[in-house]
Amino acid sequence: MATTAQLFEEPFDADEYIERLAWRTPGGGSKGGAEAFDPKRLLEEFENHIEELKQLDEKIQRRVEKLEHQCHREAKEFAHKVQDLQRSNQVAFQHFQELDEHISYVATKVCHLGDQLEGVNTPRQRAVEAQRLMTYFNEFLDGDLRSDVFNNPDKIKEAADIIQKLHLIAQELPFDRFADVKAKIASKYHDLERQLIQEFTTAQRRGEIGRMREVAAVLLHFKGYAYCVDVYIKQCQEGAYLRNDVFEDTAVLCQRVNKQVGEVFSSPETVMAKLIQNIFENKLQAHVKEKLDETRHSDVEQYLKNLYDLYSRSTALATKLTEFNLGSDKHTFLSKLIKSIFSSYLESYIDMERDYLRTRGAMILQRYYDSKNHQKRLIGTGSIQELKERIRQRTNLPLGPIIDTHGETFLSPELVVNLLQETRHAFERCNRLSDPSDLPKNAFVIFLLLVDHLCVEHIDYALEIGLSAIPSSDAKNANLYFLDVVQQANSIFHLFDKQFNDQLMPLISSSPKLAECLQKKKEVIEQMEVKLDTGIDRTTNCMVGQMKHILTTEQKKTDFRPEDENNVMIQYTTACSKVCAYVSRQVEHVRKSMDGKNVDTVLTELGIRFHRLIHEHLQQYSYSSMGGMLAICDVAEYRRSAKEFRVPLVLQLFDTLHALCNLLVVAPDNLKQVCSGEQLTNLDRNLLHAFVQLRVDYRSSRLGRHFS
């Protein structure tokens, strides 16, 4: 059985168990071990082992039953013990309730007895106190203060308590009978009050916090307590303002005094609030008045800077002071203090800001034009100017004399930066100094001044001058500077738009003024765009006029009808070369002057007009066979220039023109085939016929018959 028990080792595996049993049996292993495999012996061993297992199972079962029986018995015993404990606990709880009731009864009796004792003792104490006060009152009545409490300086605290009570009693006595004694008590009252204040002052100078606290506690019931606080506040500030920075000195002083106030006074928040109020109404107000009054009428720019700086530092100081205990509504308290100092200045702020910006903007503009030795022209306003503008937009004609600006755009990045810088400072001051209800309105005032100075007086004026400087389309060797005006105007307006979004929008975003600002901005943009479009259109006409002038002066009739057909050495004509060079320069100029979709729009229009000019120009000549080849070479060169436009429509137009020029050289028999080609099949037959008629051999070769 011991051997069998050893086979039941954890973890138990039935297959492993059989293998181990077979391995222990002689001749029972899988290979027979040292002996040959003996199945009978193995079977006998298995049968014996099965019997052992049955016996082991019976033994274990008996043991289990024994343990179960023992467990049931112990469970019953434990249940009986628990029941006994519950009964004992219930008895103990009843005893505890009885004891608690008894204690409550005794406590009630004790409280009742205490109330009775207090009822007896309180009148007795009052009687004793009354007797004591009557004794002291008699001394005042006799005029001889014999008691040690009134003559011993060390007992000033007790004397103060007595005299304070006597002073209250004296207030109730009739004046006619007790006038003398009332005067003596009042005199002693004021004398002790002065002594206490003097002692408090001495203790403060010596830094004796404990003594200050004691004296302050005594003075709390005297009328002179407020004066004691005033003396404390005054002495606190002695030597505190030695530097030039009153705001920093105030912060340091309050930080130092705050801890001391809590140790000395019973209501530190009241004393601290009174100290801060005293500082604001005296030190800060005097400092602000001195700084602002000296520049208010002499230097408005410095006045506004000082006002912004002083108000900002005052609010920053108030924010620091909120960390101290100043009562329940310290934010409102500090706001009222600041308002009391700055109210008279803030009421007139926006008027001074408006006047300053108007004067400053005009000065910046005038200084710039003076540096250019330029006298500003008066740009007309009203119905006449509007009529001129409409005529100019519809006819594209210059109204008035053409001005030679010598390449000057009259737009200054430095001037723009100065105006935007002034406006940025104005928006910052407006945000800080304006009442929240007036902030959008004040910001709108500043915005209108910026529009007037930057957009109207500078950009719009430059556009007007630029328009006046654009030469007529038939001018020779004209210098086109309007594109430079366009470039600089766009750059400036981007800066204007950035300031609008970054600095104005946060101030007006949640008010009705937002719609007004956006409308004003829209009007400014539309006015600028009208003038820009007019100027660009007229500039484009001038470019085309310059090309036409080049073609007129440089192109000769013999270019396309050479005297010697066999001796043509050039690849393209001189006129073509000069026009292409001019076009390349202007395309580059347009790309530098504009951005985004505007480049493609302008180049598309210029390319269309360029194509129309070349198309009409080619129809003015007749072409020999070699001249037609030269015309094709010219158009190929024009098409190469058209590629620089990077506009598919323009390139397509020149491709078609190139195909048309092939009609000048193609054999008569192939005309119909060429006209049916991909690029010419959709064109008007009259246009094709017109090109064929340009051939020198049109009549002699009866090309009309072949064409039809």
XYZ file of C-alpha atoms in Angstrom:
708
model
C 0.000 0.000 0.000
C 2.908 2.359 0.700
C 4.217 1.645 -2.776
C 0.798 2.338 -4.214
C 0.529 5.626 -2.306
C 3.875 6.752 -3.764
C 2.439 6.397 -7.257
C -0.224 9.048 -6.491
C 2.178 11.988 -6.689
C 1.010 15.382 -7.853
C 0.330 16.233 -10.574
C -1.479 12.935 -11.176
C -1.507 11.489 -14.717
C -3.327 8.173 -15.307
C -1.142 7.149 -18.258
C 2.013 7.994 -16.365
C 0.654 6.064 -13.359
C 0.157 2.855 -15.464
C 3.595 3.217 -17.036
C 5.315 3.579 -13.674
C 3.396 0.580 -12.290
C 4.393 -1.563 -15.293
C 7.990 -0.370 -15.033
C 8.195 -1.475 -11.384
C 6.847 -4.953 -12.236
C 9.656 -7.423 -13.309
C 9.112 -8.310 -16.977
C 6.369 -5.771 -17.328
C 8.204 -2.946 -19.075
C 7.675 -2.074 -22.706
C 11.046 -3.601 -23.536
C 11.015 -6.190 -20.830
C 13.918 -4.587 -18.979
C 16.566 -7.137 -17.972
C 13.962 -9.904 -18.234
C 11.746 -10.910 -21.148
C 8.253 -9.411 -21.277
C 5.810 -11.513 -19.211
C 2.157 -10.587 -19.808
C 0.794 -13.028 -17.247
C 2.956 -11.648 -14.541
C 1.964 -8.126 -15.526
C -1.734 -9.086 -15.478
C -1.317 -10.662 -12.052
C 0.408 -7.514 -10.842
C -2.405 -5.349 -12.201
C -5.056 -7.519 -10.497
C -3.199 -7.372 -7.175
C -2.797 -3.670 -7.540
C -6.486 -3.214 -8.274
C -7.260 -5.022 -5.026
C -4.877 -2.754 -3.176
C -6.596 0.256 -4.695
C -9.988 -1.011 -3.565
C -8.693 -1.494 -0.027
C -7.111 1.963 -0.129
C -10.393 3.464 -1.339
C -12.322 1.797 1.493
C -9.785 3.043 4.036
C -9.957 6.595 2.701
C -13.756 6.484 2.609
C -13.891 5.417 6.264
C -11.549 8.246 7.148
C -13.664 10.740 5.236
C -16.811 9.589 7.003
C -15.030 9.906 10.344
C -13.916 13.439 9.527
C -17.398 14.427 8.340
C -18.908 13.146 11.546
C -16.335 15.030 13.585
C -17.041 18.207 11.553
C -20.799 17.972 12.169
C -20.213 17.541 15.888
C -17.876 20.521 16.122
C -20.310 22.649 14.064
C -23.091 21.951 16.555
C -20.793 22.812 19.455
C -19.784 26.060 17.763
C -23.438 26.975 17.097
C -24.206 26.478 20.803
C -21.263 28.715 21.734
C -22.454 31.435 19.318
C -25.941 31.317 20.819
C -24.455 31.642 24.323
C -22.364 34.630 23.184
C -25.404 36.303 21.586
C -27.355 35.934 24.835
C -24.393 37.361 26.787
C -24.092 40.248 24.334
C -27.791 41.031 24.640
C -27.507 41.131 28.423
C -24.448 43.377 28.158
C -26.287 45.708 25.763
C -29.208 45.984 28.167
C -26.784 46.842 30.960
C -25.148 49.463 28.699
C -28.517 51.071 27.926
C -29.309 51.211 31.621
C -25.907 52.774 32.308
C -26.359 55.297 29.494
C -29.747 56.321 30.827
C -28.273 56.709 34.279
C -25.397 58.825 32.939
C -27.843 60.999 31.011
C -29.886 61.462 34.161
C -26.799 62.455 36.146
C -25.622 64.807 33.375
C -29.033 66.476 33.317
C -28.859 66.966 37.042
C -25.331 68.366 36.756
C -26.392 70.786 34.012
C -29.354 71.884 36.025
C -27.142 72.377 39.045
C -24.649 74.350 36.893
C -27.441 76.557 35.614
C -28.554 77.183 39.173
C -25.001 77.984 40.261
C -24.549 80.263 37.261
C -27.855 81.941 38.005
C -26.583 82.668 41.466
C -22.971 83.462 40.460
C -23.695 85.784 37.527
C -25.665 88.319 39.541
C -23.031 88.012 42.241
C -20.256 88.736 39.717
C -22.246 91.621 38.331
C -22.798 92.930 41.806
C -19.086 92.629 42.552
C -18.225 94.350 39.269
C -20.787 97.053 39.950
C -19.409 97.559 43.438
C -15.880 97.761 42.043
C -16.930 100.313 39.398
C -18.833 102.304 42.042
C -15.679 102.431 44.128
C -13.706 103.794 41.187
C -16.578 106.151 40.358
C -16.467 107.532 43.903
C -12.772 108.255 43.442
C -13.595 110.342 40.381
C -16.456 111.931 42.308
C -14.088 112.876 45.148
C -11.444 113.980 42.711
C -8.762 111.766 44.322
C -7.647 108.727 42.290
C -6.147 106.641 45.080
C -6.341 103.200 43.454
C -3.068 101.667 42.314
C -4.604 100.739 38.968
C -4.779 104.410 37.962
C -1.290 105.267 39.219
C 0.749 102.220 38.189
C 1.914 102.416 34.518
C 2.202 98.623 34.426
C -1.537 98.299 35.020
C -2.565 100.505 32.108
C -4.464 97.633 30.529
C -6.677 97.177 33.645
C -7.101 100.931 33.953
C -8.184 101.128 30.319
C -10.806 98.436 30.859
C -12.183 100.257 33.922
C -12.190 103.717 32.397
C -13.856 102.442 29.245
C -16.700 101.000 31.302
C -16.942 104.125 33.467
C -17.051 106.236 30.303
C -20.026 104.258 29.042
C -21.792 104.639 32.412
C -21.085 108.358 32.481
C -22.808 108.767 29.125
C -26.105 107.754 30.782
C -25.844 110.163 33.751
C -27.664 113.527 33.738
C -25.361 116.367 32.808
C -26.539 118.925 35.350
C -25.758 116.812 38.418
C -22.693 114.928 37.191
C -21.055 117.400 34.810
C -17.842 117.553 36.827
C -17.366 113.827 37.231
C -18.248 113.217 33.597
C -15.560 115.679 32.588
C -12.993 113.958 34.836
C -13.845 110.519 33.447
C -13.711 111.840 29.879
C -10.344 113.466 30.585
C -8.961 110.231 31.997
C -10.485 108.334 29.051
C -8.706 110.520 26.496
C -5.503 110.500 28.523
C -5.404 106.707 28.634
C -6.313 106.576 24.942
C -3.336 108.818 24.105
C -1.049 106.738 26.297
C -2.163 103.515 24.576
C -1.688 104.995 21.108
C 1.736 106.296 22.111
C 2.655 102.911 23.497
C 1.428 101.240 20.298
C 3.514 103.640 18.214
C 6.607 102.976 20.337
C 6.099 99.222 20.091
C 5.696 99.482 16.317
C 8.969 101.368 15.966
C 10.704 98.739 18.096
C 9.084 95.892 16.193
C 7.466 94.422 19.349
C 4.640 92.496 17.730
C 3.345 90.992 20.968
C 3.000 94.344 22.711
C 1.364 95.846 19.613
C -1.179 93.039 19.618
C -2.004 93.591 23.326
C -2.407 97.355 22.990
C -4.483 96.981 19.814
C -6.796 94.546 21.613
C -7.315 97.114 24.423
C -7.834 100.005 22.017
C -10.383 98.004 20.057
C -13.134 99.218 22.446
C -11.955 102.816 22.385
C -12.986 105.502 19.952
C -9.340 106.057 19.129
C -8.940 102.578 17.602
C -9.387 104.003 14.094
C -6.716 106.604 14.817
C -4.419 103.807 16.022
C -4.898 102.063 12.658
C -4.162 105.346 10.853
C -0.958 105.781 12.844
C 0.048 102.226 12.019
C -0.607 102.787 8.305
C 1.361 106.026 8.312
C 4.363 104.498 10.065
C 4.297 101.480 7.745
C 4.934 103.733 4.764
C 7.871 105.561 6.334
C 10.967 104.712 4.313
C 9.050 102.387 1.995
C 9.178 104.631 -1.089
C 12.869 105.274 -1.599
C 13.010 104.113 -5.224
C 11.444 105.705 -8.275
C 9.126 102.741 -8.895
C 6.073 103.436 -6.758
C 4.245 100.333 -8.017
C 7.024 97.924 -7.098
C 7.510 99.661 -3.745
C 3.798 99.286 -3.026
C 3.828 95.571 -3.828
C 6.842 94.988 -1.569
C 5.318 97.078 1.250
C 1.996 95.211 1.165
C 3.755 91.863 1.083
C 5.775 92.811 4.163
C 2.890 94.374 6.112
C 0.325 91.648 5.357
C 1.885 89.112 7.750
C 2.332 91.697 10.506
C -1.270 92.891 10.242
C -2.514 89.348 10.786
C -0.451 89.051 13.959
C -1.407 92.438 15.436
C -5.055 93.199 14.638
C -8.203 91.189 15.275
C -9.654 92.148 11.855
C -6.592 92.187 9.561
C -8.645 92.325 6.336
C -10.086 95.720 7.349
C -6.671 97.159 8.222
C -5.112 95.801 5.023
C -7.901 97.253 2.904
C -7.501 100.622 4.626
C -3.730 100.567 4.011
C -4.216 99.842 0.291
C -6.901 102.510 0.036
C -4.556 105.027 1.672
C -1.747 104.142 -0.750
C -4.004 104.431 -3.813
C -5.608 107.695 -2.745
C -2.325 109.359 -1.821
C 0.862 107.861 -3.250
C -0.504 106.427 -6.492
C -2.911 109.235 -7.244
C -0.199 111.857 -6.723
C 2.204 109.874 -8.912
C -0.358 109.478 -11.716
C -1.372 113.129 -11.571
C 2.246 114.280 -11.752
C 3.084 112.028 -14.704
C -0.020 112.809 -16.752
C -0.590 116.484 -16.059
C 2.911 117.466 -17.151
C 2.382 116.017 -20.661
C -1.393 116.287 -21.145
C -1.236 119.508 -23.135
C 2.415 119.629 -24.202
C 3.052 116.125 -25.576
C -0.064 114.094 -26.392
C 1.906 111.091 -27.645
C 3.829 110.823 -24.388
C 0.634 111.460 -22.444
C -1.098 108.491 -24.104
C 1.939 106.286 -23.535
C 2.092 107.323 -19.879
C -1.640 106.792 -19.427
C -1.430 103.302 -20.923
C 1.645 102.408 -18.862
C 0.295 103.788 -15.578
C -3.115 102.164 -16.014
C -1.545 98.829 -16.981
C 0.796 98.891 -13.994
C -2.045 99.870 -11.677
C -4.198 96.945 -12.832
C -1.190 94.614 -12.570
C -0.613 95.855 -9.016
C -4.286 95.297 -8.208
C -3.979 91.737 -9.503
C -1.037 91.135 -7.154
C -2.970 92.607 -4.225
C -5.869 90.189 -4.709
C -3.767 87.488 -3.052
C -4.263 89.304 0.265
C -7.386 89.066 2.408
C -9.231 92.351 1.791
C -12.768 91.279 2.546
C -15.477 89.495 0.633
C -15.482 91.592 -2.573
C -11.856 92.599 -3.032
C -12.016 92.714 -6.850
C -14.759 95.361 -6.803
C -12.907 97.247 -4.056
C -9.678 97.429 -6.087
C -11.543 98.306 -9.294
C -13.188 101.267 -7.572
C -9.818 102.487 -6.316
C -8.349 102.382 -9.836
C -11.422 104.053 -11.287
C -11.203 106.851 -8.720
C -7.664 107.624 -9.913
C -8.139 107.333 -13.678
C -11.804 108.209 -14.262
C -11.151 111.813 -15.300
C -8.449 110.700 -17.734
C -10.378 107.755 -19.189
C -13.439 109.873 -19.954
C -11.480 111.956 -22.451
C -9.208 109.152 -23.669
C -10.836 108.362 -27.014
C -11.081 112.048 -27.962
C -7.380 112.533 -27.345
C -6.591 109.277 -29.138
C -8.611 110.392 -32.161
C -6.980 113.831 -32.276
C -3.515 112.352 -31.858
C -3.961 109.730 -34.585
C -5.448 112.282 -36.971
C -2.540 114.695 -36.407
C 0.107 111.986 -36.354
C -1.185 110.315 -39.514
C -1.310 113.601 -41.391
C 2.235 114.411 -40.251
C 3.600 111.024 -41.384
C 1.958 111.446 -44.789
C 3.149 115.023 -45.226
C 6.691 114.152 -44.163
C 6.819 111.436 -46.812
C 5.543 113.646 -49.621
C 7.912 116.424 -48.544
C 10.804 113.970 -48.799
C 9.738 113.348 -52.418
C 9.375 117.071 -53.103
C 5.818 116.311 -54.081
C 2.884 118.635 -53.645
C -0.240 116.514 -53.173
C -2.837 117.062 -55.849
C -6.430 117.565 -54.853
C -8.424 114.538 -55.919
C -11.954 115.626 -56.770
C -14.883 114.344 -54.806
C -18.597 114.359 -55.300
C -20.728 113.927 -58.390
C -18.164 115.296 -60.895
C -15.490 112.866 -59.754
C -17.990 110.004 -59.812
C -18.972 110.961 -63.393
C -15.314 111.009 -64.453
C -14.779 107.641 -62.828
C -17.716 106.110 -64.701
C -16.518 107.575 -68.031
C -13.007 106.286 -67.408
C -14.280 102.805 -66.534
C -16.436 102.566 -69.672
C -14.156 104.252 -72.212
C -10.765 103.466 -70.706
C -9.674 106.984 -71.607
C -7.423 109.145 -69.427
C -9.341 112.117 -68.052
C -7.104 115.070 -67.355
C -3.435 115.671 -68.137
C -0.961 112.786 -68.059
C 1.531 113.152 -65.199
C 5.140 112.050 -65.469
C 5.976 110.460 -62.108
C 9.525 109.520 -63.223
C 8.939 105.990 -62.030
C 7.805 107.012 -58.525
C 4.916 104.918 -57.178
C 4.213 107.244 -54.242
C 3.770 104.198 -52.036
C 6.145 103.873 -49.095
C 6.614 100.678 -47.065
C 8.243 102.751 -44.334
C 5.240 105.082 -44.173
C 2.866 102.113 -44.058
C 4.831 100.486 -41.241
C 4.733 103.748 -39.273
C 0.961 104.135 -39.733
C 0.274 100.503 -38.828
C 2.593 100.762 -35.840
C 0.776 103.833 -34.548
C -2.562 102.108 -35.088
C -1.375 98.947 -33.351
C -0.391 100.959 -30.286
C -3.749 102.748 -30.466
C -5.644 99.423 -30.536
C -3.632 98.215 -27.537
C -4.413 101.409 -25.623
C -8.052 101.195 -26.670
C -8.341 97.630 -25.415
C -6.800 98.539 -22.082
C -8.310 101.971 -21.423
C -11.821 101.684 -22.862
C -14.831 100.688 -20.844
C -16.021 97.255 -22.052
C -19.279 98.763 -23.291
C -17.402 101.429 -25.305
C -14.610 99.197 -26.602
C -16.172 98.246 -30.001
C -17.213 101.852 -30.667
C -13.757 103.218 -29.824
C -12.006 100.548 -31.876
C -14.206 101.466 -34.847
C -13.123 105.119 -34.516
C -9.463 104.073 -34.708
C -10.198 101.798 -37.668
C -11.834 104.637 -39.615
C -8.766 106.810 -39.066
C -6.538 104.014 -40.363
C -8.741 103.626 -43.439
C -8.619 107.353 -44.049
C -4.841 107.717 -43.718
C -3.644 104.451 -45.209
C -6.279 103.450 -47.746
C -7.651 106.810 -48.888
C -4.862 109.335 -48.374
C -2.030 106.999 -49.361
C -3.036 103.931 -51.389
C -6.000 105.505 -53.177
C -4.025 108.689 -53.868
C -1.144 106.627 -55.280
C -3.587 104.764 -57.511
C -5.010 108.054 -58.763
C -1.523 109.387 -59.501
C -0.633 106.056 -61.102
C -3.713 106.189 -63.321
C -2.868 109.756 -64.325
C 0.670 108.688 -65.196
C -0.390 105.907 -67.566
C 0.389 107.141 -71.112
C -2.004 106.805 -73.987
C -1.954 103.604 -75.964
C -0.274 105.280 -78.973
C 2.576 106.786 -76.921
C 6.094 105.894 -78.005
C 8.686 104.389 -75.644
C 6.267 104.731 -72.730
C 7.461 103.673 -69.270
C 4.760 101.658 -67.537
C 5.054 102.041 -63.779
C 1.464 101.259 -62.843
C 2.278 97.575 -62.339
C 4.794 98.617 -59.684
C 1.981 100.549 -58.017
C -0.174 97.416 -58.181
C 2.544 95.306 -56.585
C 3.143 97.687 -53.710
C -0.568 98.361 -53.188
C -1.227 94.616 -52.886
C 1.608 94.190 -50.386
C 0.371 97.119 -48.321
C -3.203 95.889 -48.328
C -2.052 92.466 -47.112
C -0.496 94.216 -44.104
C -3.687 96.214 -43.586
C -5.774 93.029 -43.744
C -3.459 91.275 -41.268
C -3.853 94.080 -38.743
C -7.616 94.013 -39.289
C -7.760 90.310 -38.437
C -5.134 90.208 -35.689
C -5.884 93.350 -33.709
C -9.268 94.805 -34.645
C -11.357 91.632 -34.875
C -10.812 90.530 -31.224
C -12.101 93.933 -30.080
C -15.324 93.941 -32.120
C -16.045 90.271 -32.828
C -19.022 90.076 -30.464
C -20.587 93.478 -31.176
C -22.731 95.092 -33.904
C -19.669 97.117 -34.953
C -18.296 93.993 -36.616
C -20.775 94.323 -39.491
C -19.902 98.015 -39.931
C -16.174 97.278 -40.038
C -16.608 94.468 -42.547
C -18.810 96.683 -44.725
C -16.273 99.505 -44.615
C -13.479 97.123 -45.492
C -15.524 95.730 -48.375
C -16.147 99.229 -49.736
C -12.436 100.057 -49.565
C -11.519 96.839 -51.374
C -14.101 97.436 -54.098
C -12.925 101.011 -54.679
C -9.323 99.851 -54.915
C -10.192 96.967 -57.224
C -12.042 99.282 -59.619
C -9.011 101.549 -59.935
C -6.599 98.638 -60.112
C -8.646 96.994 -62.860
C -8.864 100.279 -64.770
C -5.139 100.871 -64.451
C -4.219 97.338 -65.432
C -6.523 97.491 -68.440
C -5.043 100.776 -69.603
C -1.522 99.472 -68.951
C -2.314 96.405 -71.031
C -3.511 98.700 -73.834
C -0.230 100.610 -73.572
C 1.718 97.358 -73.827
C -0.214 96.424 -76.947
C 0.317 99.950 -78.260
C 4.066 99.592 -77.757
C 4.026 96.279 -79.650
C 2.032 97.906 -82.435
C 4.529 100.772 -82.582
C 7.417 98.318 -82.854
C 5.694 96.401 -85.615
C 4.795 99.607 -87.473
C 8.294 101.026 -87.381
C 10.327 97.846 -87.767
C 8.247 95.666 -90.090
C 8.829 96.316 -93.814
C 6.743 95.138 -96.727
C 9.841 93.616 -98.314
C 10.238 91.329 -95.263
C 7.586 89.032 -96.687
C 8.281 89.732 -100.394
C 12.085 89.575 -100.604
C 13.645 90.647 -103.893
C 15.867 87.578 -103.891
C 13.794 84.574 -102.877
C 16.859 82.371 -102.828
C 19.005 84.539 -100.599
C 17.010 84.930 -97.338
C 19.467 84.449 -94.451
C 17.348 85.412 -91.377
C 15.322 83.054 -89.179
C 12.716 85.700 -88.245
C 12.242 89.400 -88.818
C 13.668 92.216 -86.704
C 10.186 93.391 -85.783
C 9.348 89.924 -84.460
C 12.548 89.806 -82.439
C 11.917 93.157 -80.782
C 8.255 92.402 -80.077
C 9.114 89.045 -78.486
C 11.780 90.645 -76.310
C 9.311 93.336 -75.222
C 6.608 90.751 -74.478
C 9.006 88.671 -72.351
C 9.883 91.702 -70.263
C 6.246 92.618 -69.719
C 5.231 89.057 -68.799
C 8.001 88.972 -66.203
C 6.879 92.379 -64.954
C 3.301 91.159 -64.537
C 4.431 88.063 -62.627
C 6.468 90.165 -60.206
C 3.674 92.661 -59.678
C 0.806 90.276 -58.922
C 0.059 87.049 -57.177
C -2.428 84.214 -57.225
C -5.150 84.099 -59.847
C -4.589 87.736 -60.739
C -1.457 86.764 -62.670
C -3.343 84.314 -64.889
C -6.237 86.749 -65.387
C -4.012 89.620 -66.531
C -1.753 87.414 -68.654
C -4.788 85.847 -70.307
C -6.109 89.271 -71.309
C -2.664 90.439 -72.446
C -2.165 87.222 -74.422
C -5.511 87.579 -76.193
C -4.726 91.173 -77.170
C -1.206 90.169 -78.215
C -2.670 87.482 -80.474
C -5.257 89.868 -81.925
C -2.502 92.394 -82.696
C -0.303 89.836 -84.492
C -3.292 88.395 -86.323
C -4.337 91.814 -87.613
C -0.732 92.774 -88.345
C -0.117 89.746 -90.552
C -3.198 90.531 -92.612
C -1.670 93.843 -93.725
C 0.941 92.235 -95.986
C 1.121 90.017 -99.072
C 3.429 87.022 -98.997
C 5.638 85.331 -101.502
C 6.562 81.731 -101.013
C 9.727 82.576 -99.059
C 7.921 85.450 -97.312
C 5.252 83.024 -96.158
C 7.962 80.777 -94.702
C 9.402 83.782 -92.889
C 5.930 84.670 -91.556
C 5.610 81.120 -90.258
C 8.988 81.512 -88.537
C 7.809 84.796 -86.991
C 4.609 83.192 -85.711
C 6.637 80.287 -84.318
C 8.724 82.816 -82.418
C 5.552 84.572 -81.227
C 4.239 81.213 -80.094
C 7.460 80.622 -78.151
C 6.825 83.918 -76.369
C 3.208 82.859 -75.778
C 4.465 79.822 -73.851
C 5.897 82.201 -71.259
C 2.322 83.240 -70.415
C 1.616 79.678 -69.158
C -1.993 80.148 -70.218
C -3.414 77.285 -72.329
C -5.886 79.549 -74.144
C -3.150 81.921 -75.371
C -0.977 79.063 -76.575
C -3.965 77.546 -78.375
C -4.632 80.850 -80.165
C -1.057 81.030 -81.447
C -1.151 77.385 -82.482
C -4.179 78.199 -84.598
C -2.443 81.288 -86.017
C 0.567 79.164 -86.898
C -1.710 76.739 -88.710
C -3.301 79.656 -90.588
C 0.126 80.834 -91.732
C 0.668 77.452 -93.355
C -1.965 78.543 -95.894
C 0.576 81.091 -97.145
C 2.997 78.430 -98.393
C 0.991 75.250 -99.003
C 0.645 74.014 -102.575
C -2.677 75.001 -104.219
C -3.729 71.411 -104.628
C -3.352 70.784 -100.892
C -5.363 73.763 -99.674
C -8.561 71.838 -99.036
C -6.684 69.152 -97.130
C -4.907 71.705 -94.934
C -8.144 73.593 -94.270
C -9.736 70.363 -93.129
C -6.994 69.795 -90.565
C -7.695 69.527 -86.868
C -6.759 73.133 -86.045
C -8.521 74.850 -88.982
C -11.647 72.798 -89.567
C -13.756 74.768 -87.065
C -12.677 78.213 -88.264
C -14.846 80.510 -90.356
C -14.301 79.924 -94.093
C -14.091 83.659 -94.670
C -11.140 83.851 -92.279
C -9.353 81.058 -94.088
C -10.098 82.701 -97.434
C -8.761 86.012 -96.150
C -5.404 84.395 -95.345
C -5.215 82.663 -98.706
C -5.824 85.997 -100.415
C -2.611 87.322 -98.817
C -0.536 85.129 -101.132
C 1.191 86.894 -104.007
C 0.188 84.098 -106.343
C -3.478 84.230 -105.333
C -4.785 85.603 -108.678
C -2.201 84.121 -111.030
C -2.644 80.606 -109.666
C -6.415 80.941 -109.350
C -6.197 79.822 -105.717
C -9.758 80.962 -105.172
C -10.950 78.165 -107.382
C -8.881 75.619 -105.458
C -10.038 77.015 -102.131
C -13.699 76.843 -102.992
